Amino acid sequence: MKSFWTLNYGSTLLGVVMSAIAISPVWAVDPAPITYNTRTDWSTPLYNEFDGFHVNDRHDRISGLNGHFVSQWSRSGIRLTVRNFWVTGESLVPRTRYRRRYFYNRRTGHRYSRYIPYTDYQRVQHWSHRDVSPDVIHFRINGEAYEYSGGEVPPDLAAALANAPRGNMTIRLEFQDPESGRRRASYDVEIGAGTVAAWRQVFGEERGSRSEN
């Protein structure tokens, strides 16, 4: 089974790049402070003293990708993490099973059955994963193009997010080679309608009441 990067580019070149990232992170977009299994109200405006108004989002089953991504959206910054899974190998694991066998007792003339153990081998896949954040997030909102590469959300992008059309929104995540600075991968992912609706409160002028996280 091919990895996320192999599916997009037919090679494992970016695996080397991501290894370098794992050793010395150079992300422009900060990693999300949450994980897929964090207990929170997803796609709901929240508030705390550190992040202010924000909304948490998560998605899986991304175009057949063996992975998912999580993100947190606030005026202080957009933080996003992609977790990619891939198969590192396989092994055969022995398992004891039982098969029913029938016998005939010639002395009594009766048939009887017993469960006889036998060894069966099950093929087990071994998985690994890596977390990575994009260098740039690209948006297309109401016919205008926007880019985000870390730090506070610019006023023009905040206004666009606050006035984004209702419904799901596709964004493009761009990853770069930390050595050459050239683009190595881009991937389109979808933000759900609930999170898009929450942007109106998170990035808009009318904040409403606080929901404690």
CSV table of C-alpha atoms in Angstrom, one decimal:
chain,number,residue,atom,x,y,z
A,1,MET,CA,0.0,0.0,0.0
A,2,LYS,CA,1.4,3.4,-1.0
A,3,SER,CA,1.8,6.3,1.3
A,4,PHE,CA,0.2,9.7,1.1
A,5,TRP,CA,3.2,11.2,-0.7
A,6,THR,CA,3.6,8.3,-3.1
A,7,LEU,CA,-0.1,8.6,-4.0
A,8,ASN,CA,0.5,12.2,-5.1
A,9,TYR,CA,3.9,12.0,-6.7
A,10,GLY,CA,4.7,8.3,-7.4
A,11,SER,CA,7.9,8.4,-5.4
A,12,THR,CA,9.1,8.4,-1.9
A,13,LEU,CA,11.3,11.5,-2.2
A,14,LEU,CA,9.2,13.5,0.2
A,15,GLY,CA,9.7,10.8,2.8
A,16,VAL,CA,13.3,11.9,3.0
A,17,VAL,CA,12.2,15.5,3.3
A,18,MET,CA,9.7,14.7,6.0
A,19,SER,CA,12.5,12.9,7.9
A,20,ALA,CA,14.5,16.1,7.8
A,21,ILE,CA,11.5,18.0,9.1
A,22,ALA,CA,11.1,15.5,11.9
A,23,ILE,CA,14.7,16.1,12.9
A,24,SER,CA,14.6,19.9,12.6
A,25,PRO,CA,11.1,21.4,12.3
A,26,VAL,CA,10.9,24.4,10.0
A,27,TRP,CA,7.1,24.7,9.7
A,28,ALA,CA,5.7,28.0,8.7
A,29,VAL,CA,2.1,27.0,9.8
A,30,ASP,CA,2.2,26.0,13.4
A,31,PRO,CA,1.1,22.4,14.3
A,32,ALA,CA,-2.4,22.2,15.8
A,33,PRO,CA,-2.5,22.1,19.6
A,34,ILE,CA,-5.1,19.3,19.5
A,35,THR,CA,-5.2,15.8,18.2
A,36,TYR,CA,-7.9,13.8,16.4
A,37,ASN,CA,-8.9,12.2,19.7
A,38,THR,CA,-9.0,15.4,21.8
A,39,ARG,CA,-12.2,15.8,23.7
A,40,THR,CA,-13.6,19.1,22.5
A,41,ASP,CA,-16.7,20.5,20.8
A,42,TRP,CA,-15.7,20.3,17.1
A,43,SER,CA,-16.8,22.9,14.6
A,44,THR,CA,-18.2,25.0,17.5
A,45,PRO,CA,-17.0,28.5,18.5
A,46,LEU,CA,-15.1,28.3,21.8
A,47,TYR,CA,-13.2,30.7,24.0
A,48,ASN,CA,-10.3,30.6,26.4
A,49,GLU,CA,-7.9,33.2,27.8
A,50,PHE,CA,-5.0,31.9,25.7
A,51,ASP,CA,-6.5,31.5,22.2
A,52,GLY,CA,-9.5,33.8,22.5
A,53,PHE,CA,-12.4,32.9,20.2
A,54,HIS,CA,-11.4,29.8,18.1
A,55,VAL,CA,-12.9,26.7,16.5
A,56,ASN,CA,-11.4,23.2,16.2
A,57,ASP,CA,-11.9,21.1,13.1
A,58,ARG,CA,-10.9,17.5,12.1
A,59,HIS,CA,-11.4,15.4,9.0
A,60,ASP,CA,-10.5,11.9,7.8
A,61,ARG,CA,-11.2,9.8,4.7
A,62,ILE,CA,-9.4,12.3,2.6
A,63,SER,CA,-9.7,11.0,-1.0
A,64,GLY,CA,-8.6,7.6,0.0
A,65,LEU,CA,-5.7,8.8,2.1
A,66,ASN,CA,-4.6,6.7,5.0
A,67,GLY,CA,-4.6,9.7,7.4
A,68,HIS,CA,-6.4,12.7,8.7
A,69,PHE,CA,-5.8,16.3,9.6
A,70,VAL,CA,-6.8,18.6,12.5
A,71,SER,CA,-6.8,22.3,12.7
A,72,GLN,CA,-7.5,25.2,15.0
A,73,TRP,CA,-8.7,28.6,13.7
A,74,SER,CA,-8.4,31.9,15.6
A,75,ARG,CA,-7.4,35.5,14.9
A,76,SER,CA,-4.0,34.8,16.6
A,77,GLY,CA,-3.2,32.1,14.0
A,78,ILE,CA,-4.3,29.0,12.0
A,79,ARG,CA,-2.7,25.9,13.2
A,80,LEU,CA,-2.9,22.6,11.3
A,81,THR,CA,-1.4,19.1,11.5
A,82,VAL,CA,-1.7,16.4,8.9
A,83,ARG,CA,-1.1,12.8,10.2
A,84,ASN,CA,-0.1,10.4,7.5
A,85,PHE,CA,-0.2,6.6,8.0
A,86,TRP,CA,1.6,4.0,5.8
A,87,VAL,CA,2.4,0.3,5.9
A,88,THR,CA,6.0,-0.5,6.9
A,89,GLY,CA,5.8,-4.2,6.5
A,90,GLU,CA,3.9,-7.4,7.1
A,91,SER,CA,4.4,-10.6,9.2
A,92,LEU,CA,2.7,-13.9,9.6
A,93,VAL,CA,1.2,-14.5,13.1
A,94,PRO,CA,0.3,-18.1,14.1
A,95,ARG,CA,-3.2,-18.6,15.5
A,96,THR,CA,-4.7,-21.7,16.9
A,97,ARG,CA,-8.1,-22.6,15.3
A,98,TYR,CA,-10.4,-25.6,15.7
A,99,ARG,CA,-11.9,-27.8,13.0
A,100,ARG,CA,-14.8,-30.1,13.6
A,101,ARG,CA,-14.0,-33.7,12.6
A,102,TYR,CA,-16.4,-36.7,12.5
A,103,PHE,CA,-15.5,-40.2,13.6
A,104,TYR,CA,-17.2,-43.6,13.5
A,105,ASN,CA,-17.0,-46.0,16.4
A,106,ARG,CA,-17.1,-49.5,14.9
A,107,ARG,CA,-17.7,-51.1,18.3
A,108,THR,CA,-20.8,-49.2,19.1
A,109,GLY,CA,-21.9,-48.3,15.6
A,110,HIS,CA,-22.2,-44.6,16.5
A,111,ARG,CA,-20.8,-41.5,14.9
A,112,TYR,CA,-19.4,-38.7,17.0
A,113,SER,CA,-17.5,-35.5,16.4
A,114,ARG,CA,-14.6,-33.6,18.1
A,115,TYR,CA,-12.9,-30.2,17.6
A,116,ILE,CA,-9.3,-30.8,16.5
A,117,PRO,CA,-6.9,-27.9,17.0
A,118,TYR,CA,-4.7,-26.7,14.0
A,119,THR,CA,-2.4,-23.8,13.3
A,120,ASP,CA,-3.4,-21.1,10.9
A,121,TYR,CA,-1.3,-18.1,9.9
A,122,GLN,CA,-2.7,-14.6,9.7
A,123,ARG,CA,-1.0,-11.8,7.7
A,124,VAL,CA,-0.7,-8.7,9.9
A,125,GLN,CA,0.3,-5.3,8.6
A,126,HIS,CA,2.6,-3.0,10.6
A,127,TRP,CA,1.8,0.7,10.4
A,128,SER,CA,3.7,3.9,11.1
A,129,HIS,CA,2.8,7.5,11.0
A,130,ARG,CA,4.2,11.0,10.8
A,131,ASP,CA,2.8,14.4,11.7
A,132,VAL,CA,3.6,17.4,9.4
A,133,SER,CA,2.3,20.9,9.0
A,134,PRO,CA,2.1,22.9,5.7
A,135,ASP,CA,4.2,25.8,4.8
A,136,VAL,CA,1.3,27.7,3.1
A,137,ILE,CA,-2.5,27.4,3.1
A,138,HIS,CA,-4.2,28.6,0.0
A,139,PHE,CA,-7.8,29.9,-0.1
A,140,ARG,CA,-10.3,30.8,-2.8
A,141,ILE,CA,-13.1,32.8,-1.2
A,142,ASN,CA,-15.7,34.7,-3.2
A,143,GLY,CA,-13.5,34.7,-6.2
A,144,GLU,CA,-10.4,36.1,-4.4
A,145,ALA,CA,-7.2,34.2,-3.7
A,146,TYR,CA,-5.6,34.4,-0.2
A,147,GLU,CA,-2.5,32.8,1.3
A,148,TYR,CA,-1.6,32.1,4.9
A,149,SER,CA,1.9,31.1,6.1
A,150,GLY,CA,1.8,31.6,9.8
A,151,GLY,CA,1.4,34.2,12.5
A,152,GLU,CA,-1.7,36.3,13.1
A,153,VAL,CA,-4.4,36.1,10.5
A,154,PRO,CA,-4.2,39.2,8.3
A,155,PRO,CA,-7.2,41.5,8.4
A,156,ASP,CA,-8.2,40.8,4.7
A,157,LEU,CA,-8.1,37.0,5.2
A,158,ALA,CA,-10.0,37.3,8.5
A,159,ALA,CA,-12.7,39.4,6.8
A,160,ALA,CA,-12.9,36.8,3.9
A,161,LEU,CA,-13.2,33.9,6.4
A,162,ALA,CA,-15.9,35.7,8.3
A,163,ASN,CA,-17.9,36.3,5.1
A,164,ALA,CA,-17.2,32.9,3.4
A,165,PRO,CA,-20.2,31.3,1.6
A,166,ARG,CA,-22.0,28.7,3.7
A,167,GLY,CA,-21.1,25.1,3.1
A,168,ASN,CA,-18.0,23.1,2.8
A,169,MET,CA,-14.8,24.8,1.6
A,170,THR,CA,-11.8,23.3,-0.1
A,171,ILE,CA,-8.4,24.7,0.8
A,172,ARG,CA,-4.9,23.7,-0.6
A,173,LEU,CA,-2.1,22.8,1.7
A,174,GLU,CA,1.4,23.3,0.3
A,175,PHE,CA,4.5,21.6,1.6
A,176,GLN,CA,8.1,22.6,0.7
A,177,ASP,CA,11.5,21.0,0.8
A,178,PRO,CA,13.3,22.6,3.8
A,179,GLU,CA,16.7,22.5,2.0
A,180,SER,CA,15.8,23.8,-1.5
A,181,GLY,CA,12.7,25.8,-0.5
A,182,ARG,CA,11.0,24.4,-3.6
A,183,ARG,CA,7.4,23.1,-3.5
A,184,ARG,CA,7.3,19.3,-3.2
A,185,ALA,CA,3.7,18.6,-2.5
A,186,SER,CA,0.3,20.2,-2.4
A,187,TYR,CA,-2.9,18.6,-1.3
A,188,ASP,CA,-6.5,19.8,-1.4
A,189,VAL,CA,-8.6,19.1,1.7
A,190,GLU,CA,-12.1,20.1,2.7
A,191,ILE,CA,-13.2,22.1,5.7
A,192,GLY,CA,-16.7,21.2,6.9
A,193,ALA,CA,-19.7,23.5,6.8
A,194,GLY,CA,-19.9,23.7,10.6
A,195,THR,CA,-16.4,25.1,10.9
A,196,VAL,CA,-17.0,27.5,8.0
A,197,ALA,CA,-20.1,28.8,9.8
A,198,ALA,CA,-18.2,29.1,13.1
A,199,TRP,CA,-15.7,31.4,11.3
A,200,ARG,CA,-18.4,34.1,11.3
A,201,GLN,CA,-18.1,34.4,15.0
A,202,VAL,CA,-14.4,33.7,15.3
A,203,PHE,CA,-13.2,36.2,12.7
A,204,GLY,CA,-16.2,38.5,12.5
A,205,GLU,CA,-16.8,41.8,14.3
A,206,GLU,CA,-19.9,40.4,16.1
A,207,ARG,CA,-18.4,37.9,18.5
A,208,GLY,CA,-21.5,36.9,20.6
A,209,SER,CA,-21.3,35.3,24.0
A,210,ARG,CA,-18.3,33.3,25.2
A,211,SER,CA,-18.3,29.5,25.2
A,212,GLU,CA,-15.8,28.3,27.7
A,213,ASN,CA,-13.5,25.5,26.4
